[in-house]
């Protein structure tokens, strides 16, 4: 009995007598080849790392060699968010909103020590200690600020990650739509709505009557 769905078996073996006469590939390789060579980053910078990102797109380093020179001003036409610079608590809700507006498949790169973990402003009253606390990060590019060569290396690492993905197992091609990340609430401090259950438990413990000794 033959397999009713032969598309699932993409790693079949080619007979030796045919290996020198035909070029065999898979749908994943063709699909990933097109995506890795046509990444459209979002055109925005947060701090000094944005200057290094601009230098990477200039003639000396030539980001266009990797097919990534099309920086889009709209998140709906971008598939890579480069968080380049210091992420303040006032800016983070905007970043999450832009991330939710990007179509799948989408990726996030944390560029610089501030975006990776807070940098010299870590534990500051107005700075987020790493953008990965709110949006999923695929590639980290450390440095303060990182050089254009470091950003190019991070983009190459992203290409390697795309090469290893399959549209049969990727979450954005499975049944059901991906839920957007709830926007953080900026008040006296930054509140993640995903932690509401923890906040309710702490409030209940504080409101419980204290037993007399």
PDB file of C-alpha atoms in Angstrom:
ATOM      1  CA  UNK A   1       0.000   0.000   0.000  1.00  0.00           C
ATOM      2  CA  UNK A   2       1.484   3.324  -1.044  1.00  0.00           C
ATOM      3  CA  UNK A   3       1.650   6.395   1.118  1.00  0.00           C
ATOM      4  CA  UNK A   4      -1.398   8.587   0.386  1.00  0.00           C
ATOM      5  CA  UNK A   5       0.607  11.707   1.179  1.00  0.00           C
ATOM      6  CA  UNK A   6       4.016  11.409  -0.475  1.00  0.00           C
ATOM      7  CA  UNK A   7       4.784  15.086   0.135  1.00  0.00           C
ATOM      8  CA  UNK A   8       5.668  14.308   3.751  1.00  0.00           C
ATOM      9  CA  UNK A   9       8.591  12.125   2.645  1.00  0.00           C
ATOM     10  CA  UNK A  10      10.948  14.777   1.264  1.00  0.00           C
ATOM     11  CA  UNK A  11      14.171  12.944   2.142  1.00  0.00           C
ATOM     12  CA  UNK A  12      13.828  10.046  -0.259  1.00  0.00           C
ATOM     13  CA  UNK A  13      16.942   8.453  -1.756  1.00  0.00           C
ATOM     14  CA  UNK A  14      17.848   8.941  -5.409  1.00  0.00           C
ATOM     15  CA  UNK A  15      19.114   5.860  -7.279  1.00  0.00           C
ATOM     16  CA  UNK A  16      22.883   6.046  -7.871  1.00  0.00           C
ATOM     17  CA  UNK A  17      22.493   5.791 -11.664  1.00  0.00           C
ATOM     18  CA  UNK A  18      20.386   8.963 -11.652  1.00  0.00           C
ATOM     19  CA  UNK A  19      22.436  11.121  -9.299  1.00  0.00           C
ATOM     20  CA  UNK A  20      24.707  12.402 -12.059  1.00  0.00           C
ATOM     21  CA  UNK A  21      21.874  13.149 -14.487  1.00  0.00           C
ATOM     22  CA  UNK A  22      19.291  15.062 -12.443  1.00  0.00           C
ATOM     23  CA  UNK A  23      19.274  17.828  -9.883  1.00  0.00           C
ATOM     24  CA  UNK A  24      17.213  16.790  -6.901  1.00  0.00           C
ATOM     25  CA  UNK A  25      16.049  19.235  -4.272  1.00  0.00           C
ATOM     26  CA  UNK A  26      13.105  19.692  -1.944  1.00  0.00           C
ATOM     27  CA  UNK A  27      10.365  22.243  -1.623  1.00  0.00           C
ATOM     28  CA  UNK A  28      11.913  23.400   1.640  1.00  0.00           C
ATOM     29  CA  UNK A  29      15.230  24.216  -0.020  1.00  0.00           C
ATOM     30  CA  UNK A  30      13.607  26.230  -2.796  1.00  0.00           C
ATOM     31  CA  UNK A  31      11.310  28.015  -0.378  1.00  0.00           C
ATOM     32  CA  UNK A  32      14.077  28.806   2.116  1.00  0.00           C
ATOM     33  CA  UNK A  33      16.434  29.905  -0.665  1.00  0.00           C
ATOM     34  CA  UNK A  34      13.916  32.516  -1.737  1.00  0.00           C
ATOM     35  CA  UNK A  35      13.299  33.739   1.816  1.00  0.00           C
ATOM     36  CA  UNK A  36      16.930  33.899   2.929  1.00  0.00           C
ATOM     37  CA  UNK A  37      17.926  35.989  -0.082  1.00  0.00           C
ATOM     38  CA  UNK A  38      15.024  38.431   0.116  1.00  0.00           C
ATOM     39  CA  UNK A  39      14.810  39.530   3.743  1.00  0.00           C
ATOM     40  CA  UNK A  40      13.220  42.958   4.161  1.00  0.00           C
ATOM     41  CA  UNK A  41      14.250  44.625   7.441  1.00  0.00           C
ATOM     42  CA  UNK A  42      12.116  47.293   9.042  1.00  0.00           C
ATOM     43  CA  UNK A  43      13.575  50.781   8.684  1.00  0.00           C
ATOM     44  CA  UNK A  44      13.870  52.235  12.168  1.00  0.00           C
ATOM     45  CA  UNK A  45      16.592  52.729  14.744  1.00  0.00           C
ATOM     46  CA  UNK A  46      16.353  53.451  18.461  1.00  0.00           C
ATOM     47  CA  UNK A  47      19.794  54.775  19.419  1.00  0.00           C
ATOM     48  CA  UNK A  48      23.454  54.768  18.391  1.00  0.00           C
ATOM     49  CA  UNK A  49      23.180  51.206  17.032  1.00  0.00           C
ATOM     50  CA  UNK A  50      20.952  52.624  14.310  1.00  0.00           C
ATOM     51  CA  UNK A  51      23.946  54.558  12.932  1.00  0.00           C
ATOM     52  CA  UNK A  52      25.918  51.321  12.617  1.00  0.00           C
ATOM     53  CA  UNK A  53      22.944  49.736  10.852  1.00  0.00           C
ATOM     54  CA  UNK A  54      22.933  52.635   8.377  1.00  0.00           C
ATOM     55  CA  UNK A  55      26.665  52.137   7.777  1.00  0.00           C
ATOM     56  CA  UNK A  56      26.016  48.474   6.994  1.00  0.00           C
ATOM     57  CA  UNK A  57      23.679  49.508   4.189  1.00  0.00           C
ATOM     58  CA  UNK A  58      26.217  51.962   2.713  1.00  0.00           C
ATOM     59  CA  UNK A  59      28.683  51.230  -0.072  1.00  0.00           C
ATOM     60  CA  UNK A  60      31.601  50.029   2.061  1.00  0.00           C
ATOM     61  CA  UNK A  61      29.787  47.013   3.519  1.00  0.00           C
ATOM     62  CA  UNK A  62      26.952  46.777   0.970  1.00  0.00           C
ATOM     63  CA  UNK A  63      24.068  44.982   2.628  1.00  0.00           C
ATOM     64  CA  UNK A  64      22.594  44.449  -0.840  1.00  0.00           C
ATOM     65  CA  UNK A  65      24.992  41.537  -1.382  1.00  0.00           C
ATOM     66  CA  UNK A  66      22.722  39.479   0.866  1.00  0.00           C
ATOM     67  CA  UNK A  67      19.475  40.641  -0.698  1.00  0.00           C
ATOM     68  CA  UNK A  68      18.551  42.670   2.386  1.00  0.00           C
ATOM     69  CA  UNK A  69      18.863  46.207   1.080  1.00  0.00           C
ATOM     70  CA  UNK A  70      15.100  46.793   0.854  1.00  0.00           C
ATOM     71  CA  UNK A  71      14.381  48.413   4.226  1.00  0.00           C
ATOM     72  CA  UNK A  72      10.669  48.947   4.447  1.00  0.00           C
ATOM     73  CA  UNK A  73       9.047  51.822   6.367  1.00  0.00           C
ATOM     74  CA  UNK A  74       5.933  49.725   6.970  1.00  0.00           C
ATOM     75  CA  UNK A  75       5.838  46.674   9.285  1.00  0.00           C
ATOM     76  CA  UNK A  76       3.258  45.043   7.008  1.00  0.00           C
ATOM     77  CA  UNK A  77       5.923  44.740   4.307  1.00  0.00           C
ATOM     78  CA  UNK A  78       8.772  43.608   6.578  1.00  0.00           C
ATOM     79  CA  UNK A  79       9.848  40.209   7.826  1.00  0.00           C
ATOM     80  CA  UNK A  80      12.812  41.221  10.017  1.00  0.00           C
ATOM     81  CA  UNK A  81      12.738  43.612  12.949  1.00  0.00           C
ATOM     82  CA  UNK A  82      16.203  44.845  13.907  1.00  0.00           C
ATOM     83  CA  UNK A  83      15.898  46.302  17.400  1.00  0.00           C
ATOM     84  CA  UNK A  84      18.938  48.564  17.202  1.00  0.00           C
ATOM     85  CA  UNK A  85      19.479  50.556  20.355  1.00  0.00           C
ATOM     86  CA  UNK A  86      18.186  51.256  23.832  1.00  0.00           C
ATOM     87  CA  UNK A  87      14.655  50.016  24.488  1.00  0.00           C
ATOM     88  CA  UNK A  88      12.897  52.370  26.877  1.00  0.00           C
ATOM     89  CA  UNK A  89       9.674  51.507  28.664  1.00  0.00           C
ATOM     90  CA  UNK A  90       7.908  54.262  26.736  1.00  0.00           C
ATOM     91  CA  UNK A  91       9.057  52.820  23.399  1.00  0.00           C
ATOM     92  CA  UNK A  92       8.331  49.154  24.127  1.00  0.00           C
ATOM     93  CA  UNK A  93       4.538  49.245  23.525  1.00  0.00           C
ATOM     94  CA  UNK A  94       5.262  50.693  20.078  1.00  0.00           C
ATOM     95  CA  UNK A  95       7.762  47.916  19.348  1.00  0.00           C
ATOM     96  CA  UNK A  96       5.232  45.232  20.332  1.00  0.00           C
ATOM     97  CA  UNK A  97       2.558  46.889  18.189  1.00  0.00           C
ATOM     98  CA  UNK A  98       4.890  46.951  15.176  1.00  0.00           C
ATOM     99  CA  UNK A  99       5.829  43.304  15.765  1.00  0.00           C
ATOM    100  CA  UNK A 100       2.161  42.279  15.794  1.00  0.00           C
ATOM    101  CA  UNK A 101       1.616  44.073  12.479  1.00  0.00           C
ATOM    102  CA  UNK A 102       4.402  42.140  10.719  1.00  0.00           C
ATOM    103  CA  UNK A 103       3.228  39.179   8.619  1.00  0.00           C
ATOM    104  CA  UNK A 104       4.434  35.642   9.203  1.00  0.00           C
ATOM    105  CA  UNK A 105       7.113  34.400   8.883  1.00  0.00           C
ATOM    106  CA  UNK A 106       8.852  37.134  10.847  1.00  0.00           C
ATOM    107  CA  UNK A 107      12.091  37.383  12.786  1.00  0.00           C
ATOM    108  CA  UNK A 108      13.606  39.654  15.423  1.00  0.00           C
ATOM    109  CA  UNK A 109      17.259  40.600  15.842  1.00  0.00           C
ATOM    110  CA  UNK A 110      18.492  42.266  19.038  1.00  0.00           C
ATOM    111  CA  UNK A 111      21.331  44.562  17.971  1.00  0.00           C
ATOM    112  CA  UNK A 112      23.567  45.959  20.674  1.00  0.00           C
ATOM    113  CA  UNK A 113      24.040  45.411  24.394  1.00  0.00           C
ATOM    114  CA  UNK A 114      21.006  47.558  25.253  1.00  0.00           C
ATOM    115  CA  UNK A 115      18.584  45.517  23.159  1.00  0.00           C
ATOM    116  CA  UNK A 116      20.153  42.233  24.299  1.00  0.00           C
ATOM    117  CA  UNK A 117      20.135  42.861  28.045  1.00  0.00           C
ATOM    118  CA  UNK A 118      19.877  46.530  28.940  1.00  0.00           C
ATOM    119  CA  UNK A 119      23.510  47.429  28.364  1.00  0.00           C
ATOM    120  CA  UNK A 120      24.982  50.162  30.597  1.00  0.00           C
ATOM    121  CA  UNK A 121      21.431  51.214  31.520  1.00  0.00           C
ATOM    122  CA  UNK A 122      20.448  47.790  32.905  1.00  0.00           C
ATOM    123  CA  UNK A 123      18.102  48.001  35.901  1.00  0.00           C
ATOM    124  CA  UNK A 124      17.490  51.639  35.073  1.00  0.00           C
ATOM    125  CA  UNK A 125      14.136  53.174  35.924  1.00  0.00           C
ATOM    126  CA  UNK A 126      13.211  53.785  32.265  1.00  0.00           C
ATOM    127  CA  UNK A 127      15.054  51.027  30.340  1.00  0.00           C
ATOM    128  CA  UNK A 128      13.929  47.454  29.591  1.00  0.00           C
ATOM    129  CA  UNK A 129      16.565  44.843  30.462  1.00  0.00           C
ATOM    130  CA  UNK A 130      16.368  43.042  27.146  1.00  0.00           C
ATOM    131  CA  UNK A 131      13.723  43.181  24.438  1.00  0.00           C
ATOM    132  CA  UNK A 132      13.411  39.376  24.581  1.00  0.00           C
ATOM    133  CA  UNK A 133      11.274  39.763  27.706  1.00  0.00           C
ATOM    134  CA  UNK A 134       8.390  40.866  25.476  1.00  0.00           C
ATOM    135  CA  UNK A 135       9.054  39.713  21.879  1.00  0.00           C
ATOM    136  CA  UNK A 136      10.820  36.509  20.727  1.00  0.00           C
ATOM    137  CA  UNK A 137      14.392  37.168  19.570  1.00  0.00           C
ATOM    138  CA  UNK A 138      16.010  34.926  16.937  1.00  0.00           C
ATOM    139  CA  UNK A 139      19.547  36.385  16.755  1.00  0.00           C
ATOM    140  CA  UNK A 140      21.553  38.393  19.289  1.00  0.00           C
ATOM    141  CA  UNK A 141      24.285  40.771  18.080  1.00  0.00           C
ATOM    142  CA  UNK A 142      26.268  41.958  21.131  1.00  0.00           C
ATOM    143  CA  UNK A 143      28.364  45.107  21.234  1.00  0.00           C
ATOM    144  CA  UNK A 144      28.146  48.723  22.342  1.00  0.00           C
ATOM    145  CA  UNK A 145      27.571  49.490  19.582  1.00  0.00           C
ATOM    146  CA  UNK A 146      28.290  46.453  17.382  1.00  0.00           C
ATOM    147  CA  UNK A 147      30.261  47.056  14.220  1.00  0.00           C
ATOM    148  CA  UNK A 148      28.769  46.654  10.732  1.00  0.00           C
ATOM    149  CA  UNK A 149      30.743  43.413  10.432  1.00  0.00           C
ATOM    150  CA  UNK A 150      28.974  42.081  13.531  1.00  0.00           C
ATOM    151  CA  UNK A 151      25.577  42.971  12.071  1.00  0.00           C
ATOM    152  CA  UNK A 152      26.469  41.210   8.823  1.00  0.00           C
ATOM    153  CA  UNK A 153      27.498  38.140  10.822  1.00  0.00           C
ATOM    154  CA  UNK A 154      24.153  38.241  12.633  1.00  0.00           C
ATOM    155  CA  UNK A 155      22.313  38.385   9.324  1.00  0.00           C
ATOM    156  CA  UNK A 156      24.293  35.392   8.077  1.00  0.00           C
ATOM    157  CA  UNK A 157      23.314  33.494  11.241  1.00  0.00           C
ATOM    158  CA  UNK A 158      19.692  34.351  10.504  1.00  0.00           C
ATOM    159  CA  UNK A 159      20.100  32.942   7.000  1.00  0.00           C
ATOM    160  CA  UNK A 160      21.484  29.734   8.492  1.00  0.00           C
ATOM    161  CA  UNK A 161      18.455  29.507  10.773  1.00  0.00           C
ATOM    162  CA  UNK A 162      16.102  29.964   7.814  1.00  0.00           C
ATOM    163  CA  UNK A 163      17.926  27.197   5.916  1.00  0.00           C
ATOM    164  CA  UNK A 164      17.103  24.744   8.695  1.00  0.00           C
ATOM    165  CA  UNK A 165      13.363  25.461   8.771  1.00  0.00           C
ATOM    166  CA  UNK A 166      10.608  23.441   7.112  1.00  0.00           C
ATOM    167  CA  UNK A 167       7.208  24.674   6.041  1.00  0.00           C
ATOM    168  CA  UNK A 168       5.731  21.358   7.217  1.00  0.00           C
ATOM    169  CA  UNK A 169       6.686  22.011  10.841  1.00  0.00           C
ATOM    170  CA  UNK A 170       6.900  25.807  11.000  1.00  0.00           C
ATOM    171  CA  UNK A 171       4.323  27.271  13.385  1.00  0.00           C
ATOM    172  CA  UNK A 172       3.099  29.908  10.942  1.00  0.00           C
ATOM    173  CA  UNK A 173       1.860  27.231   8.493  1.00  0.00           C
ATOM    174  CA  UNK A 174       0.004  25.122  11.028  1.00  0.00           C
ATOM    175  CA  UNK A 175      -3.721  25.221  11.667  1.00  0.00           C
ATOM    176  CA  UNK A 176      -4.935  28.110  13.744  1.00  0.00           C
ATOM    177  CA  UNK A 177      -3.759  31.705  13.732  1.00  0.00           C
ATOM    178  CA  UNK A 178      -0.964  32.930  15.966  1.00  0.00           C
ATOM    179  CA  UNK A 179      -2.127  35.084  18.831  1.00  0.00           C
ATOM    180  CA  UNK A 180      -0.753  38.646  18.949  1.00  0.00           C
ATOM    181  CA  UNK A 181       1.365  39.694  21.892  1.00  0.00           C
ATOM    182  CA  UNK A 182      -0.677  41.894  24.268  1.00  0.00           C
ATOM    183  CA  UNK A 183       0.590  45.452  24.415  1.00  0.00           C
ATOM    184  CA  UNK A 184       2.490  46.295  27.612  1.00  0.00           C
ATOM    185  CA  UNK A 185       0.777  48.835  29.851  1.00  0.00           C
ATOM    186  CA  UNK A 186       2.847  51.888  30.695  1.00  0.00           C
ATOM    187  CA  UNK A 187       1.946  53.289  34.099  1.00  0.00           C
ATOM    188  CA  UNK A 188       4.066  53.842  37.199  1.00  0.00           C
ATOM    189  CA  UNK A 189       6.033  50.917  35.764  1.00  0.00           C
ATOM    190  CA  UNK A 190       5.815  48.678  32.714  1.00  0.00           C
ATOM    191  CA  UNK A 191       3.216  45.929  33.145  1.00  0.00           C
ATOM    192  CA  UNK A 192       3.096  42.812  30.980  1.00  0.00           C
ATOM    193  CA  UNK A 193      -0.580  41.759  30.593  1.00  0.00           C
ATOM    194  CA  UNK A 194       0.555  38.150  30.248  1.00  0.00           C
ATOM    195  CA  UNK A 195       1.429  38.232  33.956  1.00  0.00           C
ATOM    196  CA  UNK A 196      -2.041  39.288  35.119  1.00  0.00           C
ATOM    197  CA  UNK A 197      -2.616  35.923  36.803  1.00  0.00           C
ATOM    198  CA  UNK A 198       0.503  36.431  38.932  1.00  0.00           C
ATOM    199  CA  UNK A 199      -0.611  39.939  39.844  1.00  0.00           C
ATOM    200  CA  UNK A 200      -4.038  38.655  40.952  1.00  0.00           C
ATOM    201  CA  UNK A 201      -2.453  35.966  43.136  1.00  0.00           C
ATOM    202  CA  UNK A 202      -0.184  38.505  44.836  1.00  0.00           C
ATOM    203  CA  UNK A 203      -3.124  40.852  45.400  1.00  0.00           C
ATOM    204  CA  UNK A 204      -5.189  38.074  46.965  1.00  0.00           C
ATOM    205  CA  UNK A 205      -2.373  37.177  49.348  1.00  0.00           C
ATOM    206  CA  UNK A 206      -2.055  40.785  50.435  1.00  0.00           C
ATOM    207  CA  UNK A 207      -5.804  41.063  51.037  1.00  0.00           C
ATOM    208  CA  UNK A 208      -6.044  37.888  53.095  1.00  0.00           C
ATOM    209  CA  UNK A 209      -6.766  38.556  56.794  1.00  0.00           C
ATOM    210  CA  UNK A 210      -3.857  37.955  59.103  1.00  0.00           C
ATOM    211  CA  UNK A 211      -4.587  35.360  61.827  1.00  0.00           C
ATOM    212  CA  UNK A 212      -4.123  36.502  65.391  1.00  0.00           C
ATOM    213  CA  UNK A 213      -1.082  35.067  67.102  1.00  0.00           C
TER     214      UNK A 213
END
